[in-house]
Tab-separated table of C-alpha atoms in Angstrom:
chain	number	residue	atom	x	y	z
Y	1	MET	CA	243.349	4.145	55.397
Y	2	ILE	CA	240.497	5.140	57.696
Y	3	LYS	CA	237.380	3.104	58.434
Y	4	VAL	CA	234.169	5.011	57.742
Y	5	ALA	CA	231.325	4.328	60.154
Y	6	ASP	CA	228.312	4.685	57.837
Y	7	ILE	CA	226.861	6.444	54.842
Y	8	ALA	CA	225.905	10.053	55.599
Y	9	TYR	CA	223.938	11.451	52.648
Y	10	VAL	CA	223.564	11.610	48.877
Y	11	ARG	CA	223.559	14.802	46.837
Y	12	PHE	CA	221.548	15.629	43.728
Y	13	ALA	CA	220.831	18.593	41.467
Y	14	ALA	CA	217.353	19.426	40.167
Y	15	PRO	CA	215.994	22.425	38.286
Y	16	ASP	CA	212.848	22.723	40.431
Y	17	LEU	CA	213.272	22.592	44.216
Y	18	ASP	CA	209.501	22.862	44.740
Y	19	ALA	CA	208.968	19.646	42.797
Y	20	MET	CA	211.813	17.944	44.662
Y	21	GLU	CA	210.374	18.996	48.006
Y	22	ARG	CA	206.965	17.597	47.055
Y	23	PHE	CA	208.566	14.306	46.034
Y	24	ALA	CA	210.718	14.192	49.167
Y	25	ARG	CA	207.679	14.623	51.386
Y	26	ASP	CA	205.728	11.998	49.453
Y	27	PHE	CA	208.689	9.647	49.672
Y	28	GLY	CA	208.770	10.060	53.437
Y	29	LEU	CA	211.587	12.607	53.946
Y	30	GLU	CA	211.216	15.780	55.996
Y	31	PRO	CA	212.771	19.090	54.889
Y	32	THR	CA	215.369	20.334	57.395
Y	33	ARG	CA	216.238	23.560	55.563
Y	34	ARG	CA	215.025	25.136	52.370
Y	35	GLU	CA	217.207	27.882	50.795
Y	36	ALA	CA	216.994	29.689	47.463
Y	37	GLU	CA	219.389	27.227	45.835
Y	38	ARG	CA	219.471	24.204	48.174
Y	39	LEU	CA	217.113	21.792	49.876
Y	40	PHE	CA	218.157	19.514	52.762
Y	41	CYS	CA	215.913	16.635	53.894
Y	42	ARG	CA	216.161	14.279	56.837
Y	43	GLY	CA	214.622	11.044	58.126
Y	44	THR	CA	213.198	10.436	61.556
Y	45	ASN	CA	216.628	9.514	62.963
Y	46	PRO	CA	218.706	12.392	64.405
Y	47	GLU	CA	220.974	13.027	61.395
Y	48	PRO	CA	220.335	16.603	60.182
Y	49	TYR	CA	219.944	15.476	56.547
Y	50	VAL	CA	220.364	12.407	54.372
Y	51	HIS	CA	219.275	13.912	51.031
Y	52	TRP	CA	220.745	17.176	49.663
Y	53	THR	CA	219.521	18.856	46.458
Y	54	GLU	CA	221.009	21.918	44.843
Y	55	ARG	CA	219.338	23.861	42.041
Y	56	GLY	CA	220.812	23.035	38.627
Y	57	ASP	CA	220.709	20.591	35.745
Y	58	ALA	CA	219.296	17.317	37.054
Y	59	GLY	CA	221.810	14.698	38.087
Y	60	PHE	CA	223.667	12.857	40.827
Y	61	ARG	CA	226.194	15.081	42.597
Y	62	GLY	CA	227.862	12.726	45.068
Y	63	VAL	CA	227.810	10.525	48.159
Y	64	ALA	CA	229.163	11.150	51.662
Y	65	PHE	CA	230.331	8.814	54.421
Y	66	GLU	CA	230.658	9.404	58.151
Y	67	ALA	CA	234.126	9.379	59.680
Y	68	ALA	CA	234.190	7.615	63.053
Y	69	SER	CA	236.097	10.485	64.733
Y	70	ALA	CA	237.601	13.925	64.189
Y	71	ALA	CA	241.014	12.233	64.128
Y	72	ASP	CA	239.854	9.995	61.242
Y	73	LEU	CA	238.647	13.054	59.335
Y	74	GLN	CA	242.082	14.636	59.747
Y	75	ALA	CA	243.676	11.389	58.630
Y	76	ALA	CA	241.368	11.310	55.568
Y	77	ALA	CA	242.770	14.676	54.517
Y	78	GLN	CA	246.205	13.015	54.247
Y	79	LEU	CA	245.027	10.358	51.771
Y	80	GLU	CA	245.941	10.579	48.118
Y	81	GLY	CA	243.585	12.889	46.204
Y	82	ALA	CA	242.003	14.390	49.329
Y	83	SER	CA	241.072	18.027	49.874
Y	84	ALA	CA	241.958	19.836	53.075
Y	85	VAL	CA	239.472	19.645	55.922
Y	86	GLU	CA	236.841	22.309	55.320
Y	87	SER	CA	233.759	23.526	57.141
Y	88	LEU	CA	230.488	22.022	55.956
Y	89	ASP	CA	228.003	24.749	55.085
Y	90	ALA	CA	224.847	22.802	55.796
Y	91	PRO	CA	222.418	22.086	58.666
Y	92	GLY	CA	224.251	20.769	61.707
Y	93	GLY	CA	227.619	22.222	60.605
Y	94	GLY	CA	230.526	19.857	60.847
Y	95	SER	CA	233.492	19.355	58.546
Y	96	ARG	CA	234.287	17.409	55.418
Y	97	VAL	CA	237.069	16.171	53.182
Y	98	ARG	CA	236.360	15.864	49.469
Y	99	PHE	CA	237.552	13.260	46.920
Y	100	ARG	CA	236.925	12.212	43.340
Y	101	ASP	CA	236.766	8.474	42.746
Y	102	PRO	CA	238.256	6.864	39.592
Y	103	ASP	CA	235.117	7.619	37.555
Y	104	GLY	CA	234.918	11.206	38.766
Y	105	PHE	CA	232.095	10.749	41.281
Y	106	ALA	CA	232.249	13.234	44.132
Y	107	VAL	CA	232.885	11.456	47.439
Y	108	GLU	CA	232.930	13.219	50.813
Y	109	VAL	CA	233.921	12.123	54.283
Y	110	VAL	CA	232.201	14.111	57.013
Y	111	HIS	CA	232.288	14.433	60.800
Y	112	GLY	CA	230.871	16.613	63.525
Y	113	ARG	CA	227.374	17.252	62.189
Y	114	GLU	CA	225.193	18.200	65.163
Y	115	PRO	CA	222.232	15.813	65.511
Y	116	LEU	CA	218.647	16.961	65.707
Y	117	ALA	CA	215.901	15.602	67.948
Y	118	ALA	CA	214.556	12.321	66.559
Y	119	LEU	CA	211.075	12.564	64.993
Y	120	PRO	CA	208.220	10.316	66.144
Y	121	VAL	CA	207.682	7.207	64.061
Y	122	ARG	CA	204.237	5.867	63.315
Y	123	ARG	CA	204.071	2.241	64.334
Y	124	GLY	CA	201.330	-0.326	64.184
Y	125	GLU	CA	200.524	-2.821	66.871
Y	126	PRO	CA	202.759	-5.933	67.242
Y	127	LEU	CA	202.338	-8.509	64.513
Y	128	ASN	CA	200.605	-11.794	65.222
Y	129	THR	CA	202.152	-14.799	63.479
Y	130	GLY	CA	201.236	-18.436	63.250
Y	131	SER	CA	203.591	-19.201	66.129
Y	132	ALA	CA	203.123	-16.214	68.406
Y	133	GLN	CA	200.241	-13.841	69.026
Y	134	PRO	CA	201.466	-10.851	71.078
Y	135	ARG	CA	198.605	-8.595	69.905
Y	136	ARG	CA	195.554	-9.592	71.881
Y	137	GLY	CA	192.491	-7.413	72.296
Y	138	ALA	CA	194.007	-4.686	70.109
Y	139	LEU	CA	192.928	-3.939	66.540
Y	140	GLN	CA	195.507	-3.335	63.818
Y	141	ARG	CA	194.617	0.026	62.272
Y	142	LEU	CA	197.413	1.708	60.289
Y	143	GLU	CA	197.557	5.424	59.482
Y	144	ARG	CA	197.769	6.089	55.755
Y	145	GLY	CA	200.466	8.384	54.444
Y	146	PRO	CA	204.091	8.421	53.324
Y	147	ALA	CA	206.409	5.645	54.475
Y	148	GLN	CA	208.511	7.793	56.862
Y	149	VAL	CA	212.178	7.371	55.996
Y	150	LYS	CA	214.302	6.671	59.070
Y	151	ARG	CA	217.822	6.929	57.589
Y	152	ILE	CA	219.884	6.372	54.490
Y	153	GLY	CA	221.215	2.830	54.111
Y	154	HIS	CA	223.321	2.541	50.975
Y	155	CYS	CA	224.277	3.901	47.575
Y	156	VAL	CA	224.892	1.994	44.333
Y	157	LEU	CA	227.121	3.327	41.555
Y	158	ARG	CA	227.860	1.952	38.100
Y	159	VAL	CA	231.609	2.148	37.442
Y	160	SER	CA	233.889	1.564	34.461
Y	161	ASP	CA	236.326	-0.828	36.219
Y	162	PHE	CA	235.143	-2.645	39.316
Y	163	ALA	CA	238.584	-3.814	40.436
Y	164	ARG	CA	239.941	-0.285	40.262
Y	165	SER	CA	236.960	1.199	42.119
Y	166	ALA	CA	236.961	-1.504	44.776
Y	167	GLU	CA	240.646	-0.934	45.475
Y	168	TRP	CA	240.078	2.826	45.660
Y	169	TYR	CA	237.179	2.617	48.127
Y	170	GLN	CA	238.597	-0.200	50.250
Y	171	SER	CA	242.113	1.209	50.540
Y	172	ARG	CA	240.830	4.621	51.649
Y	173	PHE	CA	237.742	3.863	53.681
Y	174	GLY	CA	238.166	0.291	54.940
Y	175	PHE	CA	235.111	-1.307	53.281
Y	176	LEU	CA	234.715	-5.073	53.697
Y	177	GLU	CA	233.102	-7.340	51.092
Y	178	SER	CA	229.943	-9.236	52.022
Y	179	ASP	CA	229.179	-10.897	48.673
Y	180	ARG	CA	231.275	-10.961	45.480
Y	181	ILE	CA	229.516	-11.373	42.112
Y	182	PHE	CA	231.201	-13.028	39.142
Y	183	LEU	CA	230.243	-13.017	35.506
Y	184	GLY	CA	231.117	-16.134	33.505
Y	185	ASP	CA	234.507	-17.086	34.995
Y	186	GLU	CA	234.517	-17.099	38.777
Y	187	ASN	CA	237.628	-14.961	38.685
Y	188	ASN	CA	235.818	-12.239	36.751
Y	189	ILE	CA	234.422	-10.255	39.695
Y	190	VAL	CA	232.156	-7.470	38.430
Y	191	THR	CA	230.808	-6.147	41.730
Y	192	ALA	CA	230.829	-6.727	45.473
Y	193	PHE	CA	228.422	-5.697	48.217
Y	194	MET	CA	230.620	-3.655	50.551
Y	195	ARG	CA	229.944	-2.860	54.219
Y	196	CYS	CA	231.608	-0.715	56.834
Y	197	ASP	CA	234.193	-2.244	59.167
Y	198	ARG	CA	233.100	-1.473	62.714
Y	199	GLY	CA	234.684	-4.506	64.351
Y	200	ASP	CA	232.298	-6.434	66.554
Y	201	ALA	CA	229.420	-4.036	65.849
Y	202	PHE	CA	226.810	-5.318	63.422
Y	203	VAL	CA	226.293	-3.138	60.342
Y	204	ASP	CA	224.242	-3.216	57.157
Y	205	HIS	CA	225.070	-6.040	54.720
Y	206	HIS	CA	226.111	-3.290	52.301
Y	207	THR	CA	226.673	0.452	52.405
Y	208	LEU	CA	228.202	0.737	48.931
Y	209	LEU	CA	227.856	-1.240	45.726
Y	210	ALA	CA	230.052	-0.436	42.725
Y	211	VAL	CA	228.821	-2.323	39.669
Y	212	GLY	CA	231.399	-2.764	36.902
Y	213	LEU	CA	229.015	-3.226	33.987
Y	214	GLY	CA	227.836	-0.675	31.445
Y	215	GLU	CA	228.463	3.077	31.443
Y	216	PRO	CA	229.436	4.766	34.719
Y	217	GLY	CA	226.585	6.526	36.467
Y	218	PHE	CA	224.336	6.690	39.488
Y	219	ASP	CA	222.151	3.602	40.022
Y	220	HIS	CA	220.165	4.227	43.219
Y	221	ALA	CA	220.168	5.255	46.844
Y	222	ALA	CA	218.287	3.297	49.518
Y	223	PHE	CA	216.482	4.564	52.594
Y	224	GLU	CA	215.299	2.457	55.514
Y	225	VAL	CA	211.725	2.549	56.788
Y	226	GLU	CA	210.236	1.058	59.909
Y	227	ASP	CA	208.719	-2.226	58.725
Y	228	PHE	CA	206.822	-4.054	56.015
Y	229	ASP	CA	203.641	-2.062	56.634
Y	230	ALA	CA	205.637	1.149	56.091
Y	231	VAL	CA	206.918	-0.166	52.744
Y	232	MET	CA	203.349	-0.994	51.653
Y	233	LEU	CA	201.880	2.258	52.913
Y	234	GLY	CA	204.588	4.186	51.118
Y	235	HIS	CA	203.973	2.223	47.932
Y	236	ASP	CA	200.262	3.096	47.957
Y	237	HIS	CA	200.970	6.748	48.773
Y	238	LEU	CA	203.493	7.178	45.978
Y	239	MET	CA	201.323	5.318	43.488
Y	240	GLN	CA	198.323	7.571	44.318
Y	241	ALA	CA	200.570	10.635	43.979
Y	242	GLY	CA	201.413	9.599	40.426
Y	243	TYR	CA	205.120	8.932	40.664
Y	244	GLU	CA	206.916	6.386	38.471
Y	245	HIS	CA	207.471	2.983	40.047
Y	246	HIS	CA	210.784	1.311	39.191
Y	247	ALA	CA	210.932	-2.142	40.822
Y	248	GLY	CA	209.399	-4.287	43.537
Y	249	ILE	CA	207.878	-5.020	45.907
Y	250	GLY	CA	210.025	-8.030	46.823
Y	251	ARG	CA	212.698	-9.458	49.099
Y	252	HIS	CA	216.284	-9.555	47.828
Y	253	ILE	CA	218.377	-12.702	48.237
Y	254	LEU	CA	221.656	-10.877	48.953
Y	255	GLY	CA	221.086	-8.520	51.864
Y	256	SER	CA	217.562	-9.910	52.388
Y	257	GLN	CA	215.905	-6.478	52.344
Y	258	ILE	CA	212.223	-6.111	51.527
Y	259	PHE	CA	212.451	-3.458	48.770
Y	260	ASP	CA	210.438	-1.022	46.744
Y	261	TYR	CA	212.079	1.268	44.146
Y	262	TRP	CA	210.768	4.598	42.817
Y	263	LYS	CA	211.920	7.419	40.519
Y	264	ASP	CA	211.948	11.050	41.497
Y	265	PRO	CA	210.685	13.567	38.882
Y	266	TRP	CA	214.071	13.505	37.104
Y	267	GLY	CA	214.574	9.768	37.080
Y	268	HIS	CA	216.868	9.364	40.087
Y	269	VAL	CA	216.033	5.974	41.553
Y	270	VAL	CA	215.460	5.784	45.303
Y	271	GLU	CA	214.535	2.743	47.352
Y	272	HIS	CA	212.519	2.065	50.452
Y	273	PHE	CA	213.788	-0.985	52.353
Y	274	THR	CA	213.291	-2.778	55.658
Y	275	ASP	CA	214.518	-5.958	57.367
Y	276	GLY	CA	218.038	-6.169	55.957
Y	277	ASP	CA	220.838	-8.486	57.076
Y	278	LEU	CA	223.393	-7.233	59.620
Y	279	LEU	CA	226.981	-8.515	59.690
Y	280	ASP	CA	230.024	-7.869	61.840
Y	281	ALA	CA	233.634	-7.717	60.646
Y	282	GLY	CA	234.098	-11.424	61.099
Y	283	ALA	CA	231.692	-12.443	58.345
Y	284	LYS	CA	233.491	-13.832	55.293
Y	285	PRO	CA	232.538	-12.866	51.748
Y	286	ASN	CA	230.525	-15.272	49.579
Y	287	LEU	CA	231.005	-15.807	45.835
Y	288	MET	CA	227.700	-15.518	43.973
Y	289	ASP	CA	226.447	-15.645	40.376
Y	290	PRO	CA	224.464	-12.756	38.753
Y	291	ALA	CA	221.169	-14.666	38.907
Y	292	THR	CA	221.456	-14.835	42.686
Y	293	ALA	CA	222.504	-11.199	42.919
Y	294	LEU	CA	219.481	-10.108	40.898
Y	295	GLY	CA	217.162	-12.734	42.279
Y	296	THR	CA	214.468	-12.430	44.913
Y	297	GLN	CA	213.146	-14.657	47.624
Y	298	TRP	CA	209.713	-13.462	46.632
Y	299	GLY	CA	208.346	-10.642	44.464
Y	300	ARG	CA	209.980	-9.154	41.412
Y	301	PHE	CA	213.132	-7.089	40.994
Y	302	GLY	CA	211.614	-5.276	38.069
Y	303	PRO	CA	208.540	-3.213	37.067
């Protein structure tokens, strides 16, 4: 087993890269490289890309996770079902090891991608609250436009057998469980919010969610933005651009993220989020019911 450090990117296929690039820009991603058959998009953080589209029949093509070191990537190649280490033909170079999970989803572990310079992030003035007013003598005037994605945060997959998928991901990549969700009997665990194990470092409440209900398939990928204003600005921009809204705006209970979900032109669901919970390796998993997992602290987890 290795312990992956983070999610790296998601891969899709789409028949029209022009339309995907327009959506990516409206969603707040920035193209890194456009080729005849591939499009790579980044956020404002230094990673060279977080969203990879190849020309083809529309669909989800896989998820990648960051190895903590070159040694871990070499170790990943020794795991059951792994490919050899191979060069990554994409912006920033690097190397990868490829897998197929129990439902056939393509999973990659990558290392050595060269970072790019971070992009500037539009920020408003500090927020005044009822208890503290740090913004004095300055007017809050926000610049309209896309939300500006910073980085990718997590991926959610629907799987045929949660226990089998959880064992596969945890035994290879060291994922820890933050919240377990039961259906009916408390022993009937149908999903768990899984995070990376980075010891004392605080990480996202979840990097991967494998939901053992329904037919296997891609559910959504989530991308972090700067703050609540960015979520709202992005919502208005995508609405005015005519894209299909999927769910939100609201604040999840599990993970606590403020969320807003949209569909790209082929129905792939992508999320803007901000203000999520951070946990270290010492946090113990909670047992939760489906109503809590699907519930919100405010707003709606639905159209």
